[in-house]
PDB file of C-alpha atoms in Angstrom:
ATOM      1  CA  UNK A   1      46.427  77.302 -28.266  1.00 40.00           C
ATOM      2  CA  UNK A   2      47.961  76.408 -31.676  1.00 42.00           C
ATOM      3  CA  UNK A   3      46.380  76.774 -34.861  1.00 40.00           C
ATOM      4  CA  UNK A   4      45.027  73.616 -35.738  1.00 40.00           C
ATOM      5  CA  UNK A   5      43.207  73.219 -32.557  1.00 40.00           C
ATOM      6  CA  UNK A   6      41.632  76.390 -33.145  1.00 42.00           C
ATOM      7  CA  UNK A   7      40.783  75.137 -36.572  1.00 48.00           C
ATOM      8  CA  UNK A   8      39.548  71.579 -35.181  1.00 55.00           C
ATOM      9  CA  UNK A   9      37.262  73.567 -32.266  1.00 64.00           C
ATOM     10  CA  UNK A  10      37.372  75.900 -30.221  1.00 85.00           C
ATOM     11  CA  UNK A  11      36.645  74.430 -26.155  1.00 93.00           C
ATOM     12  CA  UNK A  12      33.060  75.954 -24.651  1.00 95.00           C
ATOM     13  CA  UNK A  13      33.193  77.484 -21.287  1.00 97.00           C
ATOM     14  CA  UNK A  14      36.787  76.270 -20.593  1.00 97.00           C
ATOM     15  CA  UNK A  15      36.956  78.263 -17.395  1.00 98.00           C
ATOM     16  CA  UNK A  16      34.096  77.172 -15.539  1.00 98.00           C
ATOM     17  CA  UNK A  17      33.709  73.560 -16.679  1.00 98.00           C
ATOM     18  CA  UNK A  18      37.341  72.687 -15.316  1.00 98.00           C
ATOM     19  CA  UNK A  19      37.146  75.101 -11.911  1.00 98.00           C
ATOM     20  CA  UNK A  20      33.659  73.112 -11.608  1.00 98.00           C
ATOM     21  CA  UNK A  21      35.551  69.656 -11.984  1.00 98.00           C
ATOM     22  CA  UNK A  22      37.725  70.567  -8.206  1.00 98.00           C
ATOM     23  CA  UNK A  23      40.771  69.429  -9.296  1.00 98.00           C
ATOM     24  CA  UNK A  24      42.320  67.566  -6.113  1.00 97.00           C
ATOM     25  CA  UNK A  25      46.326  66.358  -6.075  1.00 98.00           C
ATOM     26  CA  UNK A  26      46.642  62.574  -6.798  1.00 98.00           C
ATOM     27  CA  UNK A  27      43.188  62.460  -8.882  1.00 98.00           C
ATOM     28  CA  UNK A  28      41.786  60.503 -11.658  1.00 98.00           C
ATOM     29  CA  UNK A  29      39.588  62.293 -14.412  1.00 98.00           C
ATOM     30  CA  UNK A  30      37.656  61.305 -17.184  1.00 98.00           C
ATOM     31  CA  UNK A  31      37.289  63.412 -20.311  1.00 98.00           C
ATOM     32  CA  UNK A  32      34.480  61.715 -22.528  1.00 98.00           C
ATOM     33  CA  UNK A  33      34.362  64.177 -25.224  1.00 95.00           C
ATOM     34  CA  UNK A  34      38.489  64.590 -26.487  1.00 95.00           C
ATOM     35  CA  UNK A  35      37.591  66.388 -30.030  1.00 89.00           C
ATOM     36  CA  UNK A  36      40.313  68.856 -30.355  1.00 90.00           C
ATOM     37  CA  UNK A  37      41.938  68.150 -27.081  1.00 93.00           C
ATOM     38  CA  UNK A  38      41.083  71.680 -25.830  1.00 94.00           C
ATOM     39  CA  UNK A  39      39.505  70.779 -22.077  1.00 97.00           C
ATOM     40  CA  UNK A  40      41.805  67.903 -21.992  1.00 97.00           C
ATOM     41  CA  UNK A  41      44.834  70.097 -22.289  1.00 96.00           C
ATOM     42  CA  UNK A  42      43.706  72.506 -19.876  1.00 97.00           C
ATOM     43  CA  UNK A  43      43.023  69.868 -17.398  1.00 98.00           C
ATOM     44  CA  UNK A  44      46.561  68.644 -17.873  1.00 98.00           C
ATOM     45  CA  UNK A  45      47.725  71.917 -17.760  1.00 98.00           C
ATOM     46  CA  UNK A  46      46.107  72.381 -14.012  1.00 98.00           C
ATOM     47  CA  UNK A  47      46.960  68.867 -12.572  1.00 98.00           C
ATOM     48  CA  UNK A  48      49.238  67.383 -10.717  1.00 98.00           C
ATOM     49  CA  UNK A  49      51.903  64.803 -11.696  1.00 97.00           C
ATOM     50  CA  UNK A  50      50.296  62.586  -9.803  1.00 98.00           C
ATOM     51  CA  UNK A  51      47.009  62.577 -11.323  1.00 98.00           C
ATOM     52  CA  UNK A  52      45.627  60.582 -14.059  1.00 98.00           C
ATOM     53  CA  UNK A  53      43.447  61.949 -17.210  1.00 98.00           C
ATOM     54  CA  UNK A  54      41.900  59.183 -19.152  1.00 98.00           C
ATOM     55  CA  UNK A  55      39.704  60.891 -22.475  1.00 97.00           C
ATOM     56  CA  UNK A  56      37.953  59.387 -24.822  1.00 97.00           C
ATOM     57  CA  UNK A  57      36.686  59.634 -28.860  1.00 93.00           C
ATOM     58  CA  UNK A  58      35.642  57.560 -31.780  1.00 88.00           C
ATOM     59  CA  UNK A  59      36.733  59.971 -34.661  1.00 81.00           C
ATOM     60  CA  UNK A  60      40.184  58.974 -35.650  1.00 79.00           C
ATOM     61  CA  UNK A  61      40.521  62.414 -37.094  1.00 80.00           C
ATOM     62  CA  UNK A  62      40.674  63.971 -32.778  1.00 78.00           C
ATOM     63  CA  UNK A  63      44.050  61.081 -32.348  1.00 87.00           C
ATOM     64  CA  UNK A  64      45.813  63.790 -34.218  1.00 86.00           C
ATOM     65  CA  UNK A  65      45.369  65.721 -31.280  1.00 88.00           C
ATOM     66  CA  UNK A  66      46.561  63.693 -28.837  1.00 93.00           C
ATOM     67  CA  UNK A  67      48.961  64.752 -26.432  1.00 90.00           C
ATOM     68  CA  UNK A  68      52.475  63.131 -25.402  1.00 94.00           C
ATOM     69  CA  UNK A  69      52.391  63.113 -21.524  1.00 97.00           C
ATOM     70  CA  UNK A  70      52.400  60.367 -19.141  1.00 97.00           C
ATOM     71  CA  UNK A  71      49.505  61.208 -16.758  1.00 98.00           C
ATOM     72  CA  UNK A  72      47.285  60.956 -19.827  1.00 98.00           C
ATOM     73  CA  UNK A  73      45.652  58.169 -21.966  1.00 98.00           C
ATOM     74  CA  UNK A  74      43.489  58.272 -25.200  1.00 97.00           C
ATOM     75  CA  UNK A  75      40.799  55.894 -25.357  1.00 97.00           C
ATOM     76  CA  UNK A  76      39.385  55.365 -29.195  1.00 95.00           C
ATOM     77  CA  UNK A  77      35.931  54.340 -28.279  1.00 94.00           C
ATOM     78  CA  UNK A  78      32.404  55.669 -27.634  1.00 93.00           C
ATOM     79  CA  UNK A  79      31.738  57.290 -24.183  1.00 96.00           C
ATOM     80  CA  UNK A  80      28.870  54.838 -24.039  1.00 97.00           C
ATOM     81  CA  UNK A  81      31.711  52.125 -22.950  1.00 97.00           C
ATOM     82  CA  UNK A  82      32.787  54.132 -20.281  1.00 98.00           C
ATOM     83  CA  UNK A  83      32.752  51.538 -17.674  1.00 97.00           C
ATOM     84  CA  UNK A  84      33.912  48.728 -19.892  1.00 98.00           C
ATOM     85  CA  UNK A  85      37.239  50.874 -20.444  1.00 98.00           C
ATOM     86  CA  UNK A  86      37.084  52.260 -16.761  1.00 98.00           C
ATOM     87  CA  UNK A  87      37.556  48.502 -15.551  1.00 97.00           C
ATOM     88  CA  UNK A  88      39.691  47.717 -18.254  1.00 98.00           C
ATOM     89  CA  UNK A  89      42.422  50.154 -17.000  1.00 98.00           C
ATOM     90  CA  UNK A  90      41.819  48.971 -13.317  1.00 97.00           C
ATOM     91  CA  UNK A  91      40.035  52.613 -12.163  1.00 98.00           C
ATOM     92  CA  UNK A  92      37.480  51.652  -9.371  1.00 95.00           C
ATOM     93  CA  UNK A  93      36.724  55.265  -8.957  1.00 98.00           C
ATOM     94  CA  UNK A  94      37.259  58.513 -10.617  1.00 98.00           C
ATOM     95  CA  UNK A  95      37.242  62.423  -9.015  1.00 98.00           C
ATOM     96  CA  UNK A  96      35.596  64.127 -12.035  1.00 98.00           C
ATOM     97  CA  UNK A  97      34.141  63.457 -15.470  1.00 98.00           C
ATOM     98  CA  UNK A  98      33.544  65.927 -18.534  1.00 98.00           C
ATOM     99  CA  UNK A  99      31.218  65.584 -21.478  1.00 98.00           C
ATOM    100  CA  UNK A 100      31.273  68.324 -24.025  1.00 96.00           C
ATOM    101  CA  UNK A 101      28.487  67.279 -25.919  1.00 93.00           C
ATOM    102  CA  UNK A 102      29.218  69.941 -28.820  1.00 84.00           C
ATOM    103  CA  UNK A 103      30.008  67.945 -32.096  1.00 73.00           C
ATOM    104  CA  UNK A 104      33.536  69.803 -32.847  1.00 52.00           C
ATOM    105  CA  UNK A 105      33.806  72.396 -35.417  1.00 43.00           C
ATOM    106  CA  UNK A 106      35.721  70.212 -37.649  1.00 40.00           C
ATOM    107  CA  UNK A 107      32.819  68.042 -38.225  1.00 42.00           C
ATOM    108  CA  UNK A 108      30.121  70.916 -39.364  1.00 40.00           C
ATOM    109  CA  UNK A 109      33.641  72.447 -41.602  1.00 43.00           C
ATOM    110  CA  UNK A 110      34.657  69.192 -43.424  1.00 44.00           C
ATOM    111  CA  UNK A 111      32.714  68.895 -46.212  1.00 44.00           C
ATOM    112  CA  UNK A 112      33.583  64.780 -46.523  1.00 48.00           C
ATOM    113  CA  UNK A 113      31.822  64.044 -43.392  1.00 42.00           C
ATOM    114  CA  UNK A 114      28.268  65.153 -44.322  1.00 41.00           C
ATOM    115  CA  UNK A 115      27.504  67.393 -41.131  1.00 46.00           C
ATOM    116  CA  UNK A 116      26.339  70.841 -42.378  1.00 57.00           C
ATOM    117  CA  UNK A 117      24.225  71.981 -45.245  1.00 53.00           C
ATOM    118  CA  UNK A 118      27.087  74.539 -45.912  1.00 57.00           C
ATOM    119  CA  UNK A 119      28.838  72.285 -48.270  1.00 67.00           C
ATOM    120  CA  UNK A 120      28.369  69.553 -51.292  1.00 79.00           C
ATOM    121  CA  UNK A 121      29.282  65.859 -50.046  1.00 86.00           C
ATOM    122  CA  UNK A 122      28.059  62.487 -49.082  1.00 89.00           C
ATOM    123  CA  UNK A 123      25.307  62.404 -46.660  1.00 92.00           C
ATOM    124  CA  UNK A 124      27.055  60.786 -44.100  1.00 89.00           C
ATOM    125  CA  UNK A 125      27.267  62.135 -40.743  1.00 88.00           C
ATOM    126  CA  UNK A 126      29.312  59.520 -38.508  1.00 90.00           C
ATOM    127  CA  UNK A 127      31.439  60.118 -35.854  1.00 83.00           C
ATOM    128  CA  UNK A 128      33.041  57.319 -36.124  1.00 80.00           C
ATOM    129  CA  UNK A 129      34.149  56.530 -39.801  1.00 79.00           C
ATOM    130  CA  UNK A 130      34.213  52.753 -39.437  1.00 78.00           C
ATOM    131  CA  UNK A 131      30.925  51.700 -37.942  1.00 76.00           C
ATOM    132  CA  UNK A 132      27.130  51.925 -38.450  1.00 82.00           C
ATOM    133  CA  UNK A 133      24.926  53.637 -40.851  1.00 92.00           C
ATOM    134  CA  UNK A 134      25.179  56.376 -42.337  1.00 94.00           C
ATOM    135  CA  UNK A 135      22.460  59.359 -42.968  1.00 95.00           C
ATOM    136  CA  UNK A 136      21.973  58.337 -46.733  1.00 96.00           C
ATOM    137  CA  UNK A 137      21.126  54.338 -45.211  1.00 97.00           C
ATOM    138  CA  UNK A 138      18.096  55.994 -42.967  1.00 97.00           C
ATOM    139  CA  UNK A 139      16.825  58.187 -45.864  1.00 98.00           C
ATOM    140  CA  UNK A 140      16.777  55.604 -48.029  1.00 98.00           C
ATOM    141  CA  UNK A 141      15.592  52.598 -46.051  1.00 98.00           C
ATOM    142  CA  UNK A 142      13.137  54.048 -42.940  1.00 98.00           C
ATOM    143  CA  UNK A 143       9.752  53.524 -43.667  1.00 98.00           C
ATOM    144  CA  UNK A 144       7.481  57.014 -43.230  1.00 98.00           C
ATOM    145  CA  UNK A 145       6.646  56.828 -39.809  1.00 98.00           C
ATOM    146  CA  UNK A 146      10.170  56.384 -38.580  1.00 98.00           C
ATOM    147  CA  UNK A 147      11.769  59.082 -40.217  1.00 98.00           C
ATOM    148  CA  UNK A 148       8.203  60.929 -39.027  1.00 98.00           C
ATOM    149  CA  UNK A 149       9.079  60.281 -35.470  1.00 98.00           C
ATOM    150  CA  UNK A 150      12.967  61.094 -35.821  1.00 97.00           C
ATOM    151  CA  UNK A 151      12.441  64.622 -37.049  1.00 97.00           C
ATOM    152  CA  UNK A 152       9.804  65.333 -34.700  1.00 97.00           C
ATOM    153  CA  UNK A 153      11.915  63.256 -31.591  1.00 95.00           C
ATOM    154  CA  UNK A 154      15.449  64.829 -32.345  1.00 95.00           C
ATOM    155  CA  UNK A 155      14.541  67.751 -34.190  1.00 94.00           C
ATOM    156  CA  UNK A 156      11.177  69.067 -33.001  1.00 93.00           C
ATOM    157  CA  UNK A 157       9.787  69.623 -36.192  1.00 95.00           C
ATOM    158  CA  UNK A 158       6.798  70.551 -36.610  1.00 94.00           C
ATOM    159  CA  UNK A 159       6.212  69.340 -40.370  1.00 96.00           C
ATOM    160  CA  UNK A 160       8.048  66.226 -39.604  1.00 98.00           C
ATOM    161  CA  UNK A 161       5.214  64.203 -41.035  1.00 98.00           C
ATOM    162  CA  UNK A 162       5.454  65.884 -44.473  1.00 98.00           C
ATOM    163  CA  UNK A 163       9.002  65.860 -44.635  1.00 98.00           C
ATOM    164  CA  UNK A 164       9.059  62.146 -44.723  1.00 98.00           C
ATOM    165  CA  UNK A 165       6.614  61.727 -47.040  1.00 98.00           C
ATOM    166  CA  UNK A 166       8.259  63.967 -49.276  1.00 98.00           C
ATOM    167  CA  UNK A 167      11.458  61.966 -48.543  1.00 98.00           C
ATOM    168  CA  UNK A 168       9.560  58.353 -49.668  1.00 98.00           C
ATOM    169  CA  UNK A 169       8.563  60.097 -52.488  1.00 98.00           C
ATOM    170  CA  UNK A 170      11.660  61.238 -53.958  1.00 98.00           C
ATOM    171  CA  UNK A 171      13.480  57.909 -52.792  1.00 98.00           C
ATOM    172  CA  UNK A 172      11.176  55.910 -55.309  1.00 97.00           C
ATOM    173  CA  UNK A 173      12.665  58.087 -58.282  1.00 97.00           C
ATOM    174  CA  UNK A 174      16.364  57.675 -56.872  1.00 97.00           C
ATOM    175  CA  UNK A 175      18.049  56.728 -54.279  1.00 97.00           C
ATOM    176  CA  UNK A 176      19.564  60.297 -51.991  1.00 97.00           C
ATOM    177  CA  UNK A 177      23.248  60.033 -51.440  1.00 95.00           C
ATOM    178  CA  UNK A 178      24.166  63.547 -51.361  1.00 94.00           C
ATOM    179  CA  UNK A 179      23.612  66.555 -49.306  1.00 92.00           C
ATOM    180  CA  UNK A 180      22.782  68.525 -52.943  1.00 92.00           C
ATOM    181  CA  UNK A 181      20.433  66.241 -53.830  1.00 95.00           C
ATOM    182  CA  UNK A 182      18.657  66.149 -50.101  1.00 95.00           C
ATOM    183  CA  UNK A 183      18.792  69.717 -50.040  1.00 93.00           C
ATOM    184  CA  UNK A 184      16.650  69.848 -53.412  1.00 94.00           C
ATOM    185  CA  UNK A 185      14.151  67.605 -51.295  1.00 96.00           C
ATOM    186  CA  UNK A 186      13.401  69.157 -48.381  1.00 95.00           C
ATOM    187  CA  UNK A 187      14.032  72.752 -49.347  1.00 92.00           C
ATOM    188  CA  UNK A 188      11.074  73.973 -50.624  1.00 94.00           C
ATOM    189  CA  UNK A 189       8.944  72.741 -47.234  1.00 95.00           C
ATOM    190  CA  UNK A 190      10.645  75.648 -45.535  1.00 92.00           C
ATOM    191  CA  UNK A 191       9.956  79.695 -46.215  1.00 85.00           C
ATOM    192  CA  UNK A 192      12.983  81.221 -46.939  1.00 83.00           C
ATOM    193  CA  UNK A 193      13.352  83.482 -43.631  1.00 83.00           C
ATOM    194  CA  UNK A 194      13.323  80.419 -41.100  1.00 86.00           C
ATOM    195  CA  UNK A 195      15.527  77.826 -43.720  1.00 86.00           C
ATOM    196  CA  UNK A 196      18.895  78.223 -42.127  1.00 86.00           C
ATOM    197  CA  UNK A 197      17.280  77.332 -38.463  1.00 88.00           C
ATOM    198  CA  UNK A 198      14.925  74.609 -39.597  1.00 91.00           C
ATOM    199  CA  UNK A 199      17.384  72.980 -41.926  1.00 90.00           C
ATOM    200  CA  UNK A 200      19.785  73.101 -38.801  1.00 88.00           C
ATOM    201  CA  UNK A 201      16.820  71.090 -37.010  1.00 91.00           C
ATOM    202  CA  UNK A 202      16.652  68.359 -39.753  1.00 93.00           C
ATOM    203  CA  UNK A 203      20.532  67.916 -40.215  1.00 91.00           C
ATOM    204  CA  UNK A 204      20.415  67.538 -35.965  1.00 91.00           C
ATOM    205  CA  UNK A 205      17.893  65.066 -36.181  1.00 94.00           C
ATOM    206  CA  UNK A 206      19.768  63.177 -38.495  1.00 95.00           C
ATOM    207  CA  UNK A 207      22.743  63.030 -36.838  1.00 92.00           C
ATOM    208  CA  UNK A 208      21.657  62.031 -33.819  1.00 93.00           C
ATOM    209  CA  UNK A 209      20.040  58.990 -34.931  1.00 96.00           C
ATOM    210  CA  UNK A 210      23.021  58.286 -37.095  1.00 93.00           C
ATOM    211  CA  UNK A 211      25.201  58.398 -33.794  1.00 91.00           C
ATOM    212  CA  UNK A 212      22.746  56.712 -31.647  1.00 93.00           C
ATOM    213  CA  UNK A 213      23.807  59.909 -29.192  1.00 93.00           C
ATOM    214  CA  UNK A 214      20.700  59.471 -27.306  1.00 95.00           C
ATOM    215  CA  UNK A 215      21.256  56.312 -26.397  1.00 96.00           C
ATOM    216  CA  UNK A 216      24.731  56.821 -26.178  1.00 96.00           C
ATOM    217  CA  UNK A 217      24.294  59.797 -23.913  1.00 97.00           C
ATOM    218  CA  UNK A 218      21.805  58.134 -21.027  1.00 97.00           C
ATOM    219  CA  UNK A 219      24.149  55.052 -21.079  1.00 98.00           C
ATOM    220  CA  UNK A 220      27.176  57.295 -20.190  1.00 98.00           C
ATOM    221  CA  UNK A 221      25.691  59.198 -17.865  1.00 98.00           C
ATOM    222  CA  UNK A 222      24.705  56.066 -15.982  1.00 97.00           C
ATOM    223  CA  UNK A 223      28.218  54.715 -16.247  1.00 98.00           C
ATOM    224  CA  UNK A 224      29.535  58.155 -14.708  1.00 98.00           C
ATOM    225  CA  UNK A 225      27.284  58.101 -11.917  1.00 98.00           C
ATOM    226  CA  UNK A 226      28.770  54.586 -10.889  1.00 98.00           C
ATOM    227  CA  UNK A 227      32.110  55.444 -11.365  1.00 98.00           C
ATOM    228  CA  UNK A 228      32.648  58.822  -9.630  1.00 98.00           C
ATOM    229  CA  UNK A 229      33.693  58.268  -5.946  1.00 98.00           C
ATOM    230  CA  UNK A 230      32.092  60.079  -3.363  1.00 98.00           C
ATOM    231  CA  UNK A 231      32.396  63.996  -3.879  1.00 98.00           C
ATOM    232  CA  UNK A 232      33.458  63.652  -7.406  1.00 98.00           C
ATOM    233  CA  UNK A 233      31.785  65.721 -10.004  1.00 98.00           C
ATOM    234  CA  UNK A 234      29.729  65.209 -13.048  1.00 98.00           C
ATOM    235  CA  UNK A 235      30.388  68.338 -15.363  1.00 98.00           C
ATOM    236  CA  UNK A 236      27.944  68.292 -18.584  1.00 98.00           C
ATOM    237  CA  UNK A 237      28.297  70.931 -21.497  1.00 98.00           C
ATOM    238  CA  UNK A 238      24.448  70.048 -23.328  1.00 97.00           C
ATOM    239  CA  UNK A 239      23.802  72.376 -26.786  1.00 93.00           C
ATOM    240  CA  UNK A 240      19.885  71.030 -27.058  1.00 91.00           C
ATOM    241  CA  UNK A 241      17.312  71.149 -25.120  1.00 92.00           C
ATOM    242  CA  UNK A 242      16.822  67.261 -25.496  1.00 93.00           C
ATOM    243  CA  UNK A 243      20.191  66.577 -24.063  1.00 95.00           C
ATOM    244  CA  UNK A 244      19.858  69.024 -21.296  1.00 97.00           C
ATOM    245  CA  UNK A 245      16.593  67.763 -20.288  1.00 96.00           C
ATOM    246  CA  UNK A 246      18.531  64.126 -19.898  1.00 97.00           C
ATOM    247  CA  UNK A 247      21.323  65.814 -18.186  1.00 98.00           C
ATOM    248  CA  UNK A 248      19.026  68.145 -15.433  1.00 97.00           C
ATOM    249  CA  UNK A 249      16.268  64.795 -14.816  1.00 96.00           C
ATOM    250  CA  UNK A 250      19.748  62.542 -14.287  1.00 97.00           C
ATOM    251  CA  UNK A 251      21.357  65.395 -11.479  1.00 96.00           C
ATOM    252  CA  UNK A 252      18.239  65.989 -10.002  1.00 94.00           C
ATOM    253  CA  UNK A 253      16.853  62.065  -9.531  1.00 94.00           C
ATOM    254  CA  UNK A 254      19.407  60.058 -10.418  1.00 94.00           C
ATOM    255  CA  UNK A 255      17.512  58.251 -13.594  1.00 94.00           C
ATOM    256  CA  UNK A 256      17.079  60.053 -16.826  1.00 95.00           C
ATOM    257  CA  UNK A 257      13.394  59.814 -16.717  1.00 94.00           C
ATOM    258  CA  UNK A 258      13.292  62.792 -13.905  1.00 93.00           C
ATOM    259  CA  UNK A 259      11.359  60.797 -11.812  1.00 91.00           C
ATOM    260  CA  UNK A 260      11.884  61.260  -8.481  1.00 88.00           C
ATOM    261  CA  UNK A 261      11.673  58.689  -5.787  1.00 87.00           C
ATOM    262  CA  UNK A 262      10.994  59.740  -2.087  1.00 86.00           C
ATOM    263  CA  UNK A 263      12.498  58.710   1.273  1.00 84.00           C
ATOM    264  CA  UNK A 264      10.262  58.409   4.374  1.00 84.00           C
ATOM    265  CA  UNK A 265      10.544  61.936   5.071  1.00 85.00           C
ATOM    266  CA  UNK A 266      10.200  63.423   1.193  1.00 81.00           C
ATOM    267  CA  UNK A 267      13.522  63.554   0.307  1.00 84.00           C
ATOM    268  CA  UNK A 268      14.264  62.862  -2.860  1.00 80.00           C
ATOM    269  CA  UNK A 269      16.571  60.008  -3.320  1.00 87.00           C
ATOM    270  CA  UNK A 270      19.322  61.306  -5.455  1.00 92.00           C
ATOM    271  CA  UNK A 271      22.697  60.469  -5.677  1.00 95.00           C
ATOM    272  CA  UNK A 272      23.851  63.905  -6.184  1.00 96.00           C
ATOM    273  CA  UNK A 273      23.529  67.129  -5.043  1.00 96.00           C
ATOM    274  CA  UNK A 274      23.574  70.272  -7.482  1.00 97.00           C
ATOM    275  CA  UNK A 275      26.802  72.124  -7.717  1.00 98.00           C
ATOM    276  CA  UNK A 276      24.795  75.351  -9.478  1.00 95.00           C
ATOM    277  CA  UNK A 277      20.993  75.159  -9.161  1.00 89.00           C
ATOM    278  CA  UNK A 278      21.370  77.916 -11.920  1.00 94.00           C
ATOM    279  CA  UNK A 279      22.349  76.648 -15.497  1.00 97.00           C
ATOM    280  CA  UNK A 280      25.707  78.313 -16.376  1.00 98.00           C
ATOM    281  CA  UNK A 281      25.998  79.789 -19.975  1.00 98.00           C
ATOM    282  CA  UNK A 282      28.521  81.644 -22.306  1.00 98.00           C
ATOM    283  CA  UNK A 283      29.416  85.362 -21.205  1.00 97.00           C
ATOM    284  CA  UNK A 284      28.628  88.028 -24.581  1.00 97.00           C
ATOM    285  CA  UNK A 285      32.439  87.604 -24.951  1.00 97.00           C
ATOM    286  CA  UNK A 286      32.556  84.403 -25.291  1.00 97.00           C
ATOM    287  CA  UNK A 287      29.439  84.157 -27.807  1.00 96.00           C
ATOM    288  CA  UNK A 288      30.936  87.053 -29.744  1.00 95.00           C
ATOM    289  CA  UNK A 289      34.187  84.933 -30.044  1.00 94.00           C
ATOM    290  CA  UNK A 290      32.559  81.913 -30.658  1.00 92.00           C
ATOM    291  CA  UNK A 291      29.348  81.794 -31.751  1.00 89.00           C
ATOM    292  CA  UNK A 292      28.874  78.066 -32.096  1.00 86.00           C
ATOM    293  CA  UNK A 293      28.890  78.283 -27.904  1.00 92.00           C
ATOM    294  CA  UNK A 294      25.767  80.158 -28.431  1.00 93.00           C
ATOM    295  CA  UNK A 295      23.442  77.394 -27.406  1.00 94.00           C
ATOM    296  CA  UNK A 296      25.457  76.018 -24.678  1.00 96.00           C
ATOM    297  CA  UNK A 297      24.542  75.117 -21.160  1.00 98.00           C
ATOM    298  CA  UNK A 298      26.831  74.120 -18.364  1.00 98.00           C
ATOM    299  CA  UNK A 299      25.788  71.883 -15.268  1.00 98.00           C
ATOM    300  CA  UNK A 300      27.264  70.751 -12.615  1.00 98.00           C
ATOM    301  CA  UNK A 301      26.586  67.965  -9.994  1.00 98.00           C
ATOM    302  CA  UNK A 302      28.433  66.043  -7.300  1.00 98.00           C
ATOM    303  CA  UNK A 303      28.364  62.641  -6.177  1.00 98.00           C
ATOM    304  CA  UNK A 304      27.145  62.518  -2.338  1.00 96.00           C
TER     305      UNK A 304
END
C-alpha cells in the first residue's frame, strides 16, 4: 500500500470483508464505497481476469485513486443509483457487493471539507462537492424542531432540544458559516470530560443529513438485494448503531423495517440467509493500528 492511500484511509477489516465476498472465477462485483481504493484493490488483487469489478463514489477527490486495469470501472455517482448504473452497464446480476460505510480518513483530515471539529473551515460537510446543501444551509435555515429531531435521529442526543434552540438563537445575531464560530455555539452545552464524544455525535448528525446517507443507505441496500444473483453476497462494514440496525433488520427480513413476514409454517420470508449470525469486529491489532476501525461492525449475508 503506497503512501497516499494510507494518507487518504486506511481499508477496515480488509481480510474478512473480501474472504466473506467468495470470490468465484468469471464474477462480477460491486464495490459501493471506492474512497481510497483500498478493498477495491485487494479485490482486484484476488480476482480473476475474467471477472469484472464495478466501484463506485461521488467525491472527485477518491478518482485520484483510481486504478488502470481493464476488469475494473469507476462509477462517479452515489451508491443510491446502484441499479440505474447496474443496468446502464448491461449487469443483470452481480456475485458480491461491498459497502464500507466509514466516511474515509481524508474527509475528517481535510480541513476544507468541514468534517471534524479538529480544524478551522467552512461548515460544509459534502461528499460530493457539487450538489446539495451544505451543513451551514441546515443551521441556518431549519426551523427548531427539525434540527431538534436531527440531533436526536442521527446523533442520539440527549439535549438535542436545547441545542437547537441555542442554534436559532445565535442564527438571529449572524448567520454560522464556520466550524469556529459553531463550535463557540454549542460548546458550552457540553461538560468538558464528555465534549470530544458528544461533539463527535453532533458533527455525525450533521453529516448525515447533509448526505442524505440514510436515505441513501436503505435505497442501496434495496438495489443490492435485487441485483445479487442467487448465492451472491451482501458484505456491509456499518460504524453506528443506526446504520447497523438498517443493515441486521435488511439480512434478517429482507425490508429495513425488521419486520418479519411468515410463511405457512413460521418461516420467515427472507431473501437471505446469514453468512455469520455473530457480528464480526476489528482484532486489538487492528484497533491499535487503526483506531478509526474502532467502531466497526462487519456482516455478512447471502442471497438464497
Amino acid at each position: 500500500m503506497n503512501e497516499t492511500e494510507q494518507i487518504y484511509h486506511i481499508p477496515v477489516l480488509l481480510d474478512e470483508s473480501i474472504n466473506g465476498m467468495n470470490l468465484k472465477p468469471g464474477g462480477t462485483y460491486v464495490d459501493v464505497t471506492f474512497g481510497g481504493g483500498g478493498h477495491s484493490k485487494e479485490i482486484l488483487r484476488r480476482m480473476d481476469k475474467d471477472s469484472r469489478l464495478f466501484s463506485f463514489d461521488q467525491d472527485e477527490d477518491a478518482e485520484r485513486n483510481i486504478v488502470n486495469d481493464s476488469r475494473f470501472t469507476f462509477v462517479r455517482s452515489n451508491f443510491r443509483y446502484l441499479h440505474n448504473f447496474l443496468r446502464y452497464y448491461d449487469v443483470e446480476g452481480v456475485d458480491a457487493i461491498l459497502a464500507d460505510l466509514g466516511v474515509s480518513s481524508h474527509h475528517f483530515d481535510d480541513s476544507e471539507r468541514g468534517f471534524s471539529f479538529r480544524f478551522e473551515g467552512n461548515l460544509d460537510m459534502r461528499m460530493n462537492k457539487r450538489a446539495g446543501k451544505t451543513a451551514a444551509d441546515i443551521v441556518n435555515t431549519y426551523d427548531e424542531e427539525r434540527l431538534a429531531n436531527l440531533f436526536y435521529l442521527y446523533g442520539e442526543l440527549k439535549n438535542s432540544r436545547k441545542l437547537a434552540s441555542v442554534l436559532v438563537k445565535a442564527r438571529m445575531q449572524n448567520p454560522i458559516q464556520t466550524i469556529g464560530e459553531f463550535l463557540e455555539i454549542v460548546k458550552p452545552l457540553f461538560g468538558r470530560e464528555r465534549e470530544k464524544k458528544e461533539l463527535a455525535k453532533v458533527f455525525q448528525a450533521l453529516r448525515i443529513e447533509v448526505n442524505q446517507e440514510m436515505e441513501a443507505l436503505k435505497e442501496m441496500l434495496y438495489a443490492a438485494t435485487e441485483a445479487l444473483n442467487p448465492g451472491g453476497r451482501l458484505v456491509v462494514i456499518t460504524y453506528h448503531s443506526l446504520e447497523d440496525r438498517i443493515v441486521k433488520n435488511l439480512m434478517k427480513t429482507g425490508n429495513i423495517e425488521g419486520k418479519a413476514e411468515q410463511d405457512f409454517f413460521g418461516n420467515v420470508q427472507t431473501p437471505f440467509k446469514l453468512v455469520n449470525n455473530k457480528v464480526i469486529v476489528p482484532t486489538d491489532e487492528e484497533q491499535t493500528r487503526n483506531p478509526r476501525s474502532r467502531s466497526a461492525k462487519l456482516r455478512i449475508a447471502e442471497k438464497k
